């Protein structure tokens, strides 16, 4: 690797020196009369030729001839002097051009890793596949799953997992593409249609677009009890102004959820917020409606997708910041019950609940 960078530096310096040398030689070349002189002379000759052939009148000939002659005389009187740089300046420019790649190489040696060998993508991918999935970040997991989908093109499950990794990487468009691949292999699976609708919503910054609503509707065609699809379709109706219809669908969904389902408290809070309006918060702050809207959106998403420990931590912290103790404790209880066996998440939840409210 170090040999490569040295070669690049030498070649860069040589090319820079060659360019500067040729530029200085071209600039130092004496410039004579205006280069347009032959053009004006040819124009005079053409005017005379057209007049001789009777194509222009005598008055037009005299006028055009006078104008071309005027331009010819003006150009003949103009001279240009080329820029001739001094020898010291040329040497300084060449030296500067040579020092630039040398300085870049020195900087690389100081802050770079010249002893670190090349790592082709195939080698990195093989290393990631040999590691436990819990040690991979989202982009690495996505790269591994893309390789798995290439090996198992007829299996929709790798595409589903790939969509989750792409979503975690912040690329909902790629997640939607993976889900469409999975749906092409298993169009009867309601969970894939639900996931596609959620990916399309993420692309639209949480809005239940027509495309997302169509995906949720397809999920209901496959499974009339698809909870996420029912929730988002009802939310879309509420956002579109059909509040009573959307609330009725939410209440029907709540009735269908088991009594111990962790999504019930969040859905109940969402229904109460829409039906009764936002609960009063102590010490309202500037920008509180926008903050409350973001928190409500997070709560609604967790109601549909509860398997998100980081989301629960953010929700508990958000309620604590807003000073909404009742909602904080309710979300905290749901999250603690869901992750009772994960000490790390329980610790994060406790820290989030202890966050000081806004003053």
Coordinates of C-alpha atoms in Angstrom, one line a residue:
X1 CA 0.0 0.0 0.0
X2 CA 2.8 2.5 0.9
X3 CA 4.5 1.8 -2.4
X4 CA 1.3 2.6 -4.2
X5 CA 1.0 6.0 -2.5
X6 CA 4.6 6.9 -3.2
X7 CA 4.1 6.1 -6.8
X8 CA 0.9 8.2 -6.9
X9 CA 2.8 11.1 -5.3
X10 CA 5.6 11.0 -7.8
X11 CA 3.3 10.7 -10.8
X12 CA 1.2 13.6 -9.5
X13 CA 4.3 15.8 -9.1
X14 CA 5.5 15.0 -12.5
X15 CA 2.2 15.7 -14.2
X16 CA 1.8 19.0 -12.3
X17 CA 5.3 20.0 -13.4
X18 CA 4.7 19.1 -17.0
X19 CA 1.4 21.0 -17.1
X20 CA 3.0 24.1 -15.5
X21 CA 5.9 23.9 -18.0
X22 CA 3.7 23.7 -21.0
X23 CA 1.4 26.5 -19.7
X24 CA 4.4 28.8 -19.1
X25 CA 5.8 28.1 -22.6
X26 CA 2.4 28.8 -24.2
X27 CA 1.9 32.0 -22.1
X28 CA 5.4 33.2 -23.0
X29 CA 4.9 32.8 -26.8
X30 CA 4.8 36.3 -28.3
X31 CA 1.4 37.3 -29.7
X32 CA 1.2 39.1 -32.9
X33 CA -1.6 41.0 -34.5
X34 CA -5.2 40.1 -33.7
X35 CA -6.1 36.6 -34.9
X36 CA -9.3 38.0 -36.5
X37 CA -7.4 39.9 -39.3
X38 CA -7.7 37.1 -41.8
X39 CA -11.4 36.9 -41.1
X40 CA -12.0 40.6 -41.9
X41 CA -9.9 40.3 -45.0
X42 CA -11.9 37.4 -46.2
X43 CA -15.1 39.2 -45.4
X44 CA -14.0 42.2 -47.6
X45 CA -13.3 39.8 -50.5
X46 CA -16.6 38.1 -50.1
X47 CA -18.5 41.5 -50.2
X48 CA -16.7 42.4 -53.4
X49 CA -17.5 39.0 -54.9
X50 CA -21.2 39.3 -54.0
X51 CA -21.4 42.8 -55.5
X52 CA -19.7 41.6 -58.7
X53 CA -22.3 38.9 -59.0
X54 CA -25.1 41.4 -58.5
X55 CA -26.3 39.8 -55.3
X56 CA -26.1 43.0 -53.3
X57 CA -26.8 46.6 -54.3
X58 CA -24.1 49.2 -54.6
X59 CA -25.3 51.1 -51.5
X60 CA -25.3 47.9 -49.4
X61 CA -21.8 47.1 -50.8
X62 CA -20.4 50.5 -49.8
X63 CA -21.9 50.2 -46.3
X64 CA -20.8 46.6 -45.7
X65 CA -17.4 47.3 -47.2
X66 CA -16.9 50.4 -44.9
X67 CA -17.9 48.5 -41.8
X68 CA -15.6 45.5 -42.6
X69 CA -12.7 47.9 -43.4
X70 CA -13.2 49.7 -40.1
X71 CA -13.0 46.5 -38.1
X72 CA -9.9 45.5 -40.1
X73 CA -8.1 48.7 -39.3
X74 CA -9.1 48.5 -35.6
X75 CA -7.8 44.9 -35.3
X76 CA -4.6 45.8 -37.1
X77 CA -3.8 48.5 -34.6
X78 CA -4.3 46.2 -31.6
X79 CA -1.4 44.2 -30.3
X80 CA -1.3 41.7 -27.4
X81 CA 1.6 40.9 -25.2
X82 CA 1.8 37.5 -23.7
X83 CA 2.3 36.8 -20.0
X84 CA 6.0 35.8 -19.5
X85 CA 6.6 34.5 -16.0
X86 CA 10.0 34.9 -14.5
X87 CA 12.2 31.9 -14.0
X88 CA 12.0 32.2 -10.2
X89 CA 8.2 32.2 -10.3
X90 CA 8.1 29.1 -12.6
X91 CA 10.5 27.2 -10.3
X92 CA 8.3 28.2 -7.3
X93 CA 5.2 26.9 -9.0
X94 CA 6.8 23.6 -9.9
X95 CA 8.2 23.2 -6.4
X96 CA 4.7 23.9 -4.9
X97 CA 3.1 21.4 -7.2
X98 CA 5.7 18.8 -6.1
X99 CA 5.2 19.5 -2.5
X100 CA 1.4 19.0 -2.5
X101 CA 1.5 15.2 -3.0
X102 CA 4.4 14.9 -0.7
X103 CA 2.5 16.7 2.0
X104 CA -0.5 14.6 1.4
X105 CA 1.6 11.4 1.7
X106 CA 3.2 12.7 4.9
X107 CA -0.2 13.4 6.4
X108 CA -1.4 9.9 5.4
X109 CA 1.6 8.4 7.2
X110 CA 0.8 10.3 10.4
X111 CA -3.0 9.9 10.6
X112 CA -3.7 7.0 8.2
X113 CA -3.0 3.3 8.4
X114 CA -0.3 2.5 5.9
X115 CA 0.2 -1.0 7.4
X116 CA -3.4 -2.0 7.1
X117 CA -3.8 -4.4 4.3
X118 CA -6.5 -4.3 1.6
X119 CA -9.9 -5.7 2.6
X120 CA -11.9 -6.6 -0.5
X121 CA -15.7 -6.6 -0.1
X122 CA -15.8 -10.4 -0.4
X123 CA -13.3 -10.8 2.5
X124 CA -15.2 -8.4 4.7
X125 CA -18.5 -10.1 3.9
X126 CA -17.1 -13.5 4.8
X127 CA -15.9 -12.1 8.1
X128 CA -19.3 -10.6 8.9
X129 CA -21.0 -13.9 8.0
X130 CA -18.8 -15.7 10.5
X131 CA -19.6 -13.3 13.3
X132 CA -22.7 -13.5 15.6
X133 CA -25.5 -11.4 14.2
X134 CA -25.7 -9.4 17.4
X135 CA -22.2 -8.0 16.8
X136 CA -23.1 -6.6 13.4
X137 CA -24.4 -3.1 12.8
X138 CA -27.4 -2.6 10.5
X139 CA -25.5 -1.9 7.3
X140 CA -23.3 -4.9 7.8
X141 CA -26.3 -7.1 8.5
X142 CA -27.9 -5.7 5.3
X143 CA -24.8 -6.7 3.3
X144 CA -24.9 -10.2 4.7
X145 CA -28.6 -10.6 4.0
X146 CA -28.2 -9.4 0.5
X147 CA -25.7 -12.2 -0.1
X148 CA -28.2 -14.6 1.5
X149 CA -31.0 -13.5 -0.8
X150 CA -28.7 -14.1 -3.8
X151 CA -28.1 -17.6 -2.6
X152 CA -31.8 -18.3 -1.8
X153 CA -33.7 -16.3 -4.5
X154 CA -36.8 -18.4 -4.0
X155 CA -37.1 -17.9 -0.3
X156 CA -39.1 -14.8 0.9
X157 CA -37.8 -15.0 4.4
X158 CA -34.3 -13.6 3.7
X159 CA -35.9 -10.7 1.9
X160 CA -38.1 -10.0 4.9
X161 CA -35.0 -9.9 7.2
X162 CA -33.2 -7.8 4.7
X163 CA -36.0 -5.2 4.8
X164 CA -35.7 -5.0 8.6
X165 CA -31.9 -4.4 8.3
X166 CA -32.4 -1.8 5.5
X167 CA -35.0 0.0 7.6
X168 CA -32.6 0.0 10.6
X169 CA -30.0 1.4 8.3
X170 CA -32.2 4.4 7.5
X171 CA -33.1 3.3 4.0
X172 CA -36.9 2.7 3.8
X173 CA -36.8 2.7 0.0
X174 CA -34.4 -0.3 0.0
X175 CA -36.6 -1.9 2.6
X176 CA -39.6 -1.5 0.3
X177 CA -37.7 -3.0 -2.6
X178 CA -36.8 -6.1 -0.5
X179 CA -40.4 -6.5 0.7
X180 CA -41.7 -6.3 -2.9
X181 CA -39.3 -9.1 -3.7
X182 CA -40.6 -11.2 -0.8
X183 CA -44.2 -10.4 -1.8
X184 CA -43.5 -11.6 -5.3
X185 CA -42.5 -15.0 -3.8
X186 CA -45.3 -15.1 -1.2
X187 CA -48.2 -12.8 -2.1
X188 CA -50.5 -14.5 0.4
X189 CA -48.5 -13.4 3.5
X190 CA -50.3 -10.6 5.3
X191 CA -47.2 -9.7 7.4
X192 CA -45.2 -8.9 4.3
X193 CA -47.9 -6.5 3.0
X194 CA -48.1 -4.9 6.5
X195 CA -44.3 -4.4 6.5
X196 CA -44.4 -2.9 3.0
X197 CA -47.1 -0.4 4.0
X198 CA -45.0 0.6 7.0
X199 CA -41.9 1.0 4.8
X200 CA -43.8 3.2 2.4
X201 CA -45.0 5.2 5.4
X202 CA -41.4 5.7 6.5
X203 CA -40.5 6.9 3.0
X204 CA -43.3 9.5 3.4
X205 CA -42.2 10.7 6.8
X206 CA -45.0 8.7 8.6
X207 CA -47.9 9.7 6.3
X208 CA -50.3 7.0 5.4
X209 CA -50.1 7.5 1.6
X210 CA -52.3 5.9 -1.0
X211 CA -49.6 3.4 -1.7
X212 CA -49.2 2.5 2.0
X213 CA -53.0 2.3 2.4
X214 CA -53.2 0.0 -0.6
X215 CA -50.6 -2.3 0.9
X216 CA -52.4 -2.4 4.3
X217 CA -55.6 -3.2 2.4
X218 CA -53.9 -6.1 0.7
X219 CA -52.8 -7.3 4.1
X220 CA -56.4 -7.3 5.4
X221 CA -57.5 -9.2 2.3
X222 CA -55.1 -12.0 3.4
X223 CA -55.8 -11.7 7.1
X224 CA -58.8 -9.6 8.3
X225 CA -57.3 -9.5 11.8
X226 CA -53.9 -8.0 10.7
X227 CA -53.4 -5.6 13.6
X228 CA -50.8 -3.3 12.2
X229 CA -52.8 -2.8 9.0
X230 CA -56.0 -2.1 10.9
X231 CA -54.2 0.4 13.1
X232 CA -52.6 2.4 10.3
X233 CA -55.6 2.4 8.1
X234 CA -57.7 3.8 11.0
X235 CA -55.0 6.4 11.7
X236 CA -55.0 7.4 8.0
X237 CA -58.8 8.0 8.3
X238 CA -58.4 10.1 11.4
X239 CA -55.7 12.2 9.7
X240 CA -57.9 12.6 6.7
X241 CA -60.7 14.1 8.8
X242 CA -62.8 10.9 9.2
X243 CA -62.3 11.0 13.0
X244 CA -65.3 9.0 14.1
X245 CA -64.8 6.3 11.6
X246 CA -61.1 5.9 12.5
X247 CA -61.9 5.9 16.2
X248 CA -64.5 3.2 15.7
X249 CA -61.9 1.0 13.9
X250 CA -59.4 1.7 16.7
X251 CA -61.9 0.7 19.3
X252 CA -62.7 -2.5 17.4
X253 CA -59.0 -3.3 17.3
X254 CA -58.7 -2.7 21.0
X255 CA -61.6 -5.1 21.7
X256 CA -59.8 -7.8 19.6
X257 CA -56.5 -7.4 21.4
X258 CA -55.9 -9.9 24.3
X259 CA -56.1 -8.5 27.8
X260 CA -52.4 -9.0 28.4
X261 CA -51.3 -7.6 25.0
X262 CA -48.6 -4.9 25.7
X263 CA -50.1 -2.8 22.9
X264 CA -53.4 -2.2 24.7
X265 CA -52.2 0.7 26.9
X266 CA -50.6 2.6 24.0
X267 CA -53.7 2.1 21.8
X268 CA -55.9 3.3 24.7
X269 CA -53.8 6.4 25.1
X270 CA -54.0 7.1 21.4
X271 CA -57.8 6.7 21.4
X272 CA -58.1 9.0 24.4
X273 CA -55.9 11.6 22.8
X274 CA -58.0 11.7 19.7
X275 CA -61.4 11.4 21.4
X276 CA -60.8 13.8 24.3
X277 CA -58.0 16.0 22.9
X278 CA -54.5 16.1 24.4
X279 CA -54.3 15.8 28.1
X280 CA -53.1 19.0 29.8
X281 CA -49.4 19.1 30.6
X282 CA -47.9 21.1 33.4
X283 CA -45.8 24.2 32.6
X284 CA -46.5 24.4 28.8
X285 CA -43.4 25.3 26.8
X286 CA -42.8 27.0 23.5
X287 CA -43.0 24.3 20.8
X288 CA -44.9 21.8 23.0
X289 CA -47.6 20.9 20.4
X290 CA -44.9 19.9 17.9
X291 CA -43.1 17.8 20.6
X292 CA -46.4 16.2 21.7
X293 CA -47.2 15.3 18.1
X294 CA -43.8 13.6 17.8
X295 CA -44.4 11.7 21.0
X296 CA -47.9 10.7 19.9
X297 CA -46.5 9.4 16.7
X298 CA -43.9 7.3 18.5
X299 CA -46.5 5.9 20.8
X300 CA -48.7 5.0 17.8
X301 CA -45.8 3.3 16.1
X302 CA -45.0 1.2 19.1
X303 CA -48.6 0.2 19.4
X304 CA -48.3 -1.4 16.0
X305 CA -44.6 -2.5 16.3
X306 CA -43.9 -3.1 20.0
X307 CA -40.7 -5.0 19.4
X308 CA -38.5 -2.0 19.6
X309 CA -36.6 -1.5 22.9
X310 CA -34.9 1.7 21.8
X311 CA -38.4 3.1 20.9
X312 CA -39.7 2.3 24.3
X313 CA -36.8 4.0 26.0
X314 CA -37.3 7.1 23.8
X315 CA -41.1 7.1 24.6
X316 CA -40.5 6.8 28.4
X317 CA -37.9 9.6 28.2
X318 CA -40.2 11.8 26.1
X319 CA -43.1 11.5 28.5
X320 CA -40.6 12.3 31.4
X321 CA -39.4 15.4 29.6
X322 CA -43.0 16.5 28.9
X323 CA -43.8 16.0 32.6
X324 CA -46.6 13.6 31.8
X325 CA -46.1 11.3 34.7
X326 CA -49.1 9.1 34.1
X327 CA -48.2 8.3 30.5
X328 CA -44.6 7.8 31.5
X329 CA -45.5 5.2 34.2
X330 CA -47.9 3.5 31.8
X331 CA -45.3 3.1 29.1
X332 CA -42.7 2.2 31.6
X333 CA -44.8 -0.6 32.9
X334 CA -45.5 -2.0 29.5
X335 CA -41.8 -1.9 28.5
X336 CA -40.7 -3.5 31.8
X337 CA -43.1 -6.3 31.3
X338 CA -42.0 -6.9 27.7
X339 CA -38.2 -6.8 28.5
X340 CA -38.3 -8.3 32.0
X341 CA -35.4 -10.6 31.2
X342 CA -33.1 -7.9 29.6
X343 CA -31.2 -6.2 32.4
X344 CA -29.6 -3.7 30.0
X345 CA -32.9 -2.4 28.6
X346 CA -34.4 -2.3 32.1
X347 CA -31.5 -0.1 33.2
X348 CA -32.0 2.2 30.2
X349 CA -35.7 2.4 30.9
X350 CA -35.0 3.4 34.5
X351 CA -32.6 6.1 33.4
X352 CA -35.1 7.4 30.9
X353 CA -37.9 7.5 33.5
X354 CA -35.6 9.6 35.8
X355 CA -35.1 12.3 33.2
X356 CA -35.9 15.8 34.5
X357 CA -39.0 17.5 32.9
X358 CA -38.7 20.6 30.8
X359 CA -38.7 23.9 32.9

